PDB file of C-alpha atoms in Angstrom:
ATOM      1  CA  MET I 736      10.087 -70.016 107.983  1.00 49.00           C
ATOM      2  CA  HIS I 737      12.091 -72.817 106.461  1.00 45.00           C
ATOM      3  CA  ALA I 738      15.718 -72.654 105.442  1.00 50.00           C
ATOM      4  CA  PRO I 739      16.336 -73.324 101.744  1.00 49.00           C
ATOM      5  CA  ARG I 740      17.186 -76.940 101.045  1.00 49.00           C
ATOM      6  CA  PRO I 741      20.657 -77.545  99.625  1.00 52.00           C
ATOM      7  CA  PHE I 742      20.993 -79.296  96.289  1.00 45.00           C
ATOM      8  CA  THR I 743      20.940 -83.019  96.738  1.00 50.00           C
ATOM      9  CA  PRO I 744      22.867 -85.328  94.410  1.00 47.00           C
ATOM     10  CA  VAL I 745      19.572 -86.406  92.808  1.00 43.00           C
ATOM     11  CA  VAL I 746      18.552 -82.813  92.039  1.00 41.00           C
ATOM     12  CA  LEU I 747      22.006 -82.132  90.642  1.00 38.00           C
ATOM     13  CA  LEU I 748      21.862 -85.232  88.404  1.00 40.00           C
ATOM     14  CA  VAL I 749      18.400 -84.275  87.127  1.00 42.00           C
ATOM     15  CA  ALA I 750      19.638 -80.758  86.338  1.00 41.00           C
ATOM     16  CA  ILE I 751      22.670 -82.125  84.470  1.00 39.00           C
ATOM     17  CA  GLY I 752      20.411 -84.517  82.547  1.00 44.00           C
ATOM     18  CA  LEU I 753      18.079 -81.706  81.505  1.00 42.00           C
ATOM     19  CA  VAL I 754      20.986 -79.584  80.298  1.00 40.00           C
ATOM     20  CA  SER I 755      22.413 -82.539  78.339  1.00 41.00           C
ATOM     21  CA  ALA I 756      19.033 -83.304  76.778  1.00 43.00           C
ATOM     22  CA  GLY I 757      18.635 -79.653  75.797  1.00 45.00           C
ATOM     23  CA  ALA I 758      22.062 -79.681  74.156  1.00 44.00           C
ATOM     24  CA  ALA I 759      21.196 -82.841  72.206  1.00 43.00           C
ATOM     25  CA  ILE I 760      17.910 -81.348  71.023  1.00 43.00           C
ATOM     26  CA  ALA I 761      19.640 -78.112  70.019  1.00 44.00           C
ATOM     27  CA  GLN I 762      22.184 -80.126  68.022  1.00 45.00           C
ATOM     28  CA  LEU I 763      19.414 -81.911  66.139  1.00 44.00           C
ATOM     29  CA  ALA I 764      17.800 -78.552  65.419  1.00 44.00           C
ATOM     30  CA  GLN I 765      20.834 -77.236  63.509  1.00 52.00           C
ATOM     31  CA  PRO I 766      19.583 -75.886  60.213  1.00 57.00           C
ATOM     32  CA  VAL I 767      20.436 -77.881  57.122  1.00 67.00           C
ATOM     33  CA  ARG I 768      19.416 -76.139  53.956  1.00 72.00           C
ATOM     34  CA  VAL I 769      18.393 -78.331  51.081  1.00 78.00           C
ATOM     35  CA  ALA I 770      18.805 -76.519  47.791  1.00 71.00           C
ATOM     36  CA  ALA I 771      15.301 -76.475  46.277  1.00 73.00           C
ATOM     37  CA  ILE I 772      16.950 -75.870  42.936  1.00 87.00           C
ATOM     38  CA  PRO I 773      20.599 -76.901  43.006  1.00 93.00           C
ATOM     39  CA  ARG I 774      22.813 -73.917  42.192  1.00 95.00           C
ATOM     40  CA  PRO I 775      26.367 -73.855  40.891  1.00 97.00           C
ATOM     41  CA  ALA I 776      29.002 -73.912  43.607  1.00 98.00           C
ATOM     42  CA  PRO I 777      31.224 -70.836  43.470  1.00 98.00           C
ATOM     43  CA  ALA I 778      34.852 -71.480  42.537  1.00 97.00           C
ATOM     44  CA  TRP I 779      37.422 -70.775  45.202  1.00 97.00           C
ATOM     45  CA  GLU I 780      40.785 -69.142  44.585  1.00 96.00           C
ATOM     46  CA  ASN I 781      42.754 -70.015  47.703  1.00 97.00           C
ATOM     47  CA  THR I 782      46.480 -70.151  47.021  1.00 96.00           C
ATOM     48  CA  SER I 783      47.731 -71.648  50.300  1.00 97.00           C
ATOM     49  CA  TRP I 784      46.900 -75.355  50.643  1.00 98.00           C
ATOM     50  CA  LEU I 785      48.006 -78.089  53.002  1.00 98.00           C
ATOM     51  CA  ASN I 786      47.984 -81.876  52.475  1.00 98.00           C
ATOM     52  CA  VAL I 787      48.209 -81.452  48.671  1.00 98.00           C
ATOM     53  CA  GLN I 788      50.993 -80.576  46.236  1.00 96.00           C
ATOM     54  CA  ALA I 789      49.042 -77.869  44.359  1.00 96.00           C
ATOM     55  CA  PRO I 790      45.894 -75.812  44.886  1.00 97.00           C
ATOM     56  CA  VAL I 791      42.678 -77.764  44.362  1.00 98.00           C
ATOM     57  CA  GLN I 792      40.223 -76.250  41.899  1.00 97.00           C
ATOM     58  CA  LEU I 793      36.491 -76.954  41.841  1.00 97.00           C
ATOM     59  CA  GLU I 794      36.631 -77.672  38.094  1.00 96.00           C
ATOM     60  CA  GLN I 795      39.064 -80.546  38.791  1.00 96.00           C
ATOM     61  CA  LEU I 796      36.456 -82.221  40.978  1.00 98.00           C
ATOM     62  CA  ARG I 797      33.700 -82.771  38.409  1.00 97.00           C
ATOM     63  CA  GLY I 798      32.499 -86.337  38.853  1.00 98.00           C
ATOM     64  CA  HIS I 799      33.262 -86.237  42.584  1.00 98.00           C
ATOM     65  CA  VAL I 800      30.982 -85.444  45.483  1.00 98.00           C
ATOM     66  CA  VAL I 801      32.623 -82.637  47.472  1.00 98.00           C
ATOM     67  CA  LEU I 802      32.089 -81.882  51.156  1.00 98.00           C
ATOM     68  CA  LEU I 803      33.452 -78.506  52.204  1.00 98.00           C
ATOM     69  CA  ASN I 804      34.104 -78.034  55.925  1.00 98.00           C
ATOM     70  CA  PHE I 805      34.525 -74.424  57.045  1.00 98.00           C
ATOM     71  CA  TRP I 806      36.459 -74.605  60.301  1.00 98.00           C
ATOM     72  CA  VAL I 807      39.200 -73.102  62.452  1.00 98.00           C
ATOM     73  CA  PHE I 808      41.503 -75.063  64.756  1.00 97.00           C
ATOM     74  CA  THR I 809      40.697 -72.898  67.811  1.00 97.00           C
ATOM     75  CA  CYS I 810      36.957 -73.692  67.626  1.00 97.00           C
ATOM     76  CA  GLY I 811      35.868 -76.446  70.022  1.00 97.00           C
ATOM     77  CA  ASN I 812      32.769 -77.271  67.978  1.00 97.00           C
ATOM     78  CA  CYS I 813      34.994 -77.642  64.914  1.00 98.00           C
ATOM     79  CA  THR I 814      37.611 -79.864  66.528  1.00 98.00           C
ATOM     80  CA  ARG I 815      34.994 -82.088  68.168  1.00 98.00           C
ATOM     81  CA  THR I 816      33.520 -82.674  64.682  1.00 98.00           C
ATOM     82  CA  VAL I 817      36.876 -83.592  63.112  1.00 98.00           C
ATOM     83  CA  PRO I 818      36.786 -87.321  64.054  1.00 98.00           C
ATOM     84  CA  SER I 819      33.493 -87.619  62.147  1.00 98.00           C
ATOM     85  CA  LEU I 820      34.989 -85.939  59.089  1.00 98.00           C
ATOM     86  CA  VAL I 821      38.127 -88.077  59.212  1.00 98.00           C
ATOM     87  CA  GLU I 822      35.864 -91.141  59.308  1.00 98.00           C
ATOM     88  CA  LEU I 823      33.741 -89.927  56.368  1.00 98.00           C
ATOM     89  CA  ASP I 824      36.937 -89.307  54.405  1.00 98.00           C
ATOM     90  CA  ARG I 825      38.279 -92.762  55.274  1.00 98.00           C
ATOM     91  CA  ARG I 826      35.044 -94.525  54.325  1.00 98.00           C
ATOM     92  CA  TYR I 827      34.069 -92.660  51.150  1.00 98.00           C
ATOM     93  CA  ARG I 828      37.197 -91.214  49.509  1.00 98.00           C
ATOM     94  CA  SER I 829      37.701 -94.328  47.401  1.00 98.00           C
ATOM     95  CA  GLN I 830      34.047 -94.133  46.301  1.00 98.00           C
ATOM     96  CA  GLY I 831      34.336 -90.570  44.983  1.00 98.00           C
ATOM     97  CA  LEU I 832      33.990 -88.243  48.008  1.00 98.00           C
ATOM     98  CA  THR I 833      36.452 -85.371  48.195  1.00 98.00           C
ATOM     99  CA  LEU I 834      36.470 -83.724  51.608  1.00 98.00           C
ATOM    100  CA  ILE I 835      38.064 -80.278  51.724  1.00 98.00           C
ATOM    101  CA  GLY I 836      38.734 -78.226  54.818  1.00 98.00           C
ATOM    102  CA  ILE I 837      38.444 -74.470  54.415  1.00 98.00           C
ATOM    103  CA  HIS I 838      40.376 -73.124  57.400  1.00 98.00           C
ATOM    104  CA  THR I 839      38.917 -69.665  58.022  1.00 98.00           C
ATOM    105  CA  PRO I 840      40.341 -67.750  61.011  1.00 97.00           C
ATOM    106  CA  GLU I 841      37.981 -66.192  63.519  1.00 95.00           C
ATOM    107  CA  PHE I 842      40.443 -63.888  65.272  1.00 95.00           C
ATOM    108  CA  PRO I 843      42.971 -61.257  64.112  1.00 91.00           C
ATOM    109  CA  PRO I 844      46.360 -62.418  62.776  1.00 90.00           C
ATOM    110  CA  TYR I 845      48.167 -61.987  66.108  1.00 88.00           C
ATOM    111  CA  ALA I 846      46.022 -64.840  67.531  1.00 91.00           C
ATOM    112  CA  GLY I 847      47.953 -67.384  65.410  1.00 95.00           C
ATOM    113  CA  GLU I 848      45.086 -68.821  63.347  1.00 97.00           C
ATOM    114  CA  HIS I 849      46.487 -67.301  60.136  1.00 96.00           C
ATOM    115  CA  ASP I 850      49.857 -68.992  60.548  1.00 97.00           C
ATOM    116  CA  ARG I 851      50.416 -71.889  58.132  1.00 97.00           C
ATOM    117  CA  ALA I 852      52.666 -73.761  60.585  1.00 98.00           C
ATOM    118  CA  ASN I 853      49.951 -73.623  63.262  1.00 97.00           C
ATOM    119  CA  VAL I 854      47.364 -74.976  60.810  1.00 98.00           C
ATOM    120  CA  ALA I 855      49.792 -77.748  59.781  1.00 98.00           C
ATOM    121  CA  ARG I 856      50.302 -78.677  63.452  1.00 98.00           C
ATOM    122  CA  ALA I 857      46.532 -78.860  63.973  1.00 98.00           C
ATOM    123  CA  LEU I 858      46.109 -81.078  60.903  1.00 98.00           C
ATOM    124  CA  ALA I 859      48.753 -83.471  62.250  1.00 98.00           C
ATOM    125  CA  GLU I 860      47.310 -83.407  65.770  1.00 98.00           C
ATOM    126  CA  TYR I 861      43.806 -84.319  64.561  1.00 98.00           C
ATOM    127  CA  GLY I 862      44.900 -86.835  61.918  1.00 98.00           C
ATOM    128  CA  ILE I 863      43.488 -84.787  59.046  1.00 98.00           C
ATOM    129  CA  THR I 864      44.915 -85.964  55.711  1.00 98.00           C
ATOM    130  CA  TYR I 865      42.361 -84.456  53.317  1.00 98.00           C
ATOM    131  CA  PRO I 866      43.162 -81.155  51.544  1.00 98.00           C
ATOM    132  CA  ASN I 867      42.846 -77.932  53.509  1.00 98.00           C
ATOM    133  CA  ALA I 868      42.843 -74.424  52.104  1.00 98.00           C
ATOM    134  CA  GLN I 869      43.822 -71.405  54.149  1.00 98.00           C
ATOM    135  CA  ASP I 870      41.065 -68.820  53.812  1.00 98.00           C
ATOM    136  CA  ASN I 871      42.776 -66.036  55.746  1.00 97.00           C
ATOM    137  CA  ASP I 872      41.003 -63.292  53.781  1.00 97.00           C
ATOM    138  CA  HIS I 873      37.559 -64.965  54.161  1.00 98.00           C
ATOM    139  CA  ARG I 874      36.967 -64.828  50.396  1.00 98.00           C
ATOM    140  CA  THR I 875      35.751 -68.415  50.136  1.00 98.00           C
ATOM    141  CA  TRP I 876      33.740 -68.002  53.371  1.00 98.00           C
ATOM    142  CA  ASP I 877      32.022 -64.970  51.835  1.00 98.00           C
ATOM    143  CA  ARG I 878      31.411 -66.629  48.445  1.00 98.00           C
ATOM    144  CA  TYR I 879      29.537 -69.425  50.199  1.00 98.00           C
ATOM    145  CA  ASP I 880      27.732 -67.022  52.554  1.00 97.00           C
ATOM    146  CA  ILE I 881      28.990 -68.864  55.647  1.00 98.00           C
ATOM    147  CA  ARG I 882      28.107 -67.482  59.084  1.00 97.00           C
ATOM    148  CA  TYR I 883      29.099 -70.172  61.611  1.00 97.00           C
ATOM    149  CA  TRP I 884      31.947 -72.494  62.556  1.00 97.00           C
ATOM    150  CA  PRO I 885      31.770 -75.323  61.651  1.00 98.00           C
ATOM    151  CA  SER I 886      29.721 -75.135  58.467  1.00 98.00           C
ATOM    152  CA  PHE I 887      29.315 -77.669  55.688  1.00 98.00           C
ATOM    153  CA  VAL I 888      28.474 -77.479  51.994  1.00 98.00           C
ATOM    154  CA  LEU I 889      27.797 -80.653  50.014  1.00 98.00           C
ATOM    155  CA  ILE I 890      28.372 -80.353  46.266  1.00 98.00           C
ATOM    156  CA  ASP I 891      27.189 -82.952  43.753  1.00 98.00           C
ATOM    157  CA  LYS I 892      29.164 -84.509  40.894  1.00 98.00           C
ATOM    158  CA  ARG I 893      28.070 -81.744  38.520  1.00 97.00           C
ATOM    159  CA  GLY I 894      29.399 -78.974  40.768  1.00 98.00           C
ATOM    160  CA  ARG I 895      26.046 -77.911  42.243  1.00 98.00           C
ATOM    161  CA  ILE I 896      25.327 -77.128  45.882  1.00 98.00           C
ATOM    162  CA  ARG I 897      22.793 -79.625  47.184  1.00 98.00           C
ATOM    163  CA  TYR I 898      22.990 -79.300  50.996  1.00 97.00           C
ATOM    164  CA  GLU I 899      24.304 -76.746  53.474  1.00 97.00           C
ATOM    165  CA  GLY I 900      24.396 -76.771  57.244  1.00 97.00           C
ATOM    166  CA  ALA I 901      26.198 -75.730  60.382  1.00 97.00           C
ATOM    167  CA  GLY I 902      26.964 -77.168  63.781  1.00 96.00           C
ATOM    168  CA  GLU I 903      28.898 -79.835  65.586  1.00 96.00           C
ATOM    169  CA  PHE I 904      28.213 -83.529  65.038  1.00 96.00           C
ATOM    170  CA  HIS I 905      29.758 -86.750  66.286  1.00 96.00           C
ATOM    171  CA  LEU I 906      30.427 -90.246  65.005  1.00 95.00           C
ATOM    172  CA  ARG I 907      27.178 -92.126  64.538  1.00 90.00           C
ATOM    173  CA  ASP I 908      24.870 -89.463  66.033  1.00 96.00           C
ATOM    174  CA  ALA I 909      21.727 -88.439  64.133  1.00 96.00           C
ATOM    175  CA  THR I 910      23.395 -85.489  62.406  1.00 96.00           C
ATOM    176  CA  TYR I 911      26.350 -87.631  61.304  1.00 97.00           C
ATOM    177  CA  GLN I 912      23.924 -90.211  59.934  1.00 97.00           C
ATOM    178  CA  MET I 913      22.030 -87.493  58.057  1.00 97.00           C
ATOM    179  CA  TRP I 914      25.223 -86.180  56.375  1.00 98.00           C
ATOM    180  CA  GLU I 915      26.413 -89.716  55.656  1.00 98.00           C
ATOM    181  CA  GLY I 916      23.065 -90.555  54.042  1.00 98.00           C
ATOM    182  CA  ARG I 917      23.252 -87.479  51.856  1.00 98.00           C
ATOM    183  CA  ILE I 918      26.802 -88.304  50.819  1.00 98.00           C
ATOM    184  CA  ARG I 919      25.763 -91.849  49.910  1.00 98.00           C
ATOM    185  CA  GLY I 920      22.790 -90.534  47.945  1.00 98.00           C
ATOM    186  CA  LEU I 921      24.930 -88.146  45.902  1.00 98.00           C
ATOM    187  CA  LEU I 922      27.581 -90.809  45.318  1.00 98.00           C
ATOM    188  CA  ALA I 923      24.860 -93.071  43.920  1.00 98.00           C
ATOM    189  CA  GLU I 924      23.608 -90.476  41.414  1.00 96.00           C
TER     190      GLU I 924
END
């Protein structure tokens, strides 16, 4: 009878590599829905906004490509995606992209996600300068049938939903490149 062999550094590195590869594959497998027939984007009615002087209305954005990001500052997947969104905003705002954060709390009010000052601190911490709506009652989340943090909805210049998806992405990875390509395509229309 042989004693079990302890993990060697090589076995440990192989195991870590397999887990990392699985995570990368899972990230690429995040569903992105392409609207077979573009449908009108529902209007939102959020009254609490940050990084803007007045509430932003969908009707005001005709002629712009709009990327909605449903997020919450306590979500690791959301905050790890923020640098990519800040970069997309920096690169494409002047070309007609309007990025809007829809901050939708996951936990009950006592957890602090509903608090405007906490959201403002998170925006400053992550360098987010694009408009953010507080969606404390989940009304916008529900209108867009969102189920995951972070989620994304890409709206064309005529106010129609063209792409939807969920999941974390990072600067220059395949998912970032996919969203960037779709943004460029809609800006060119």
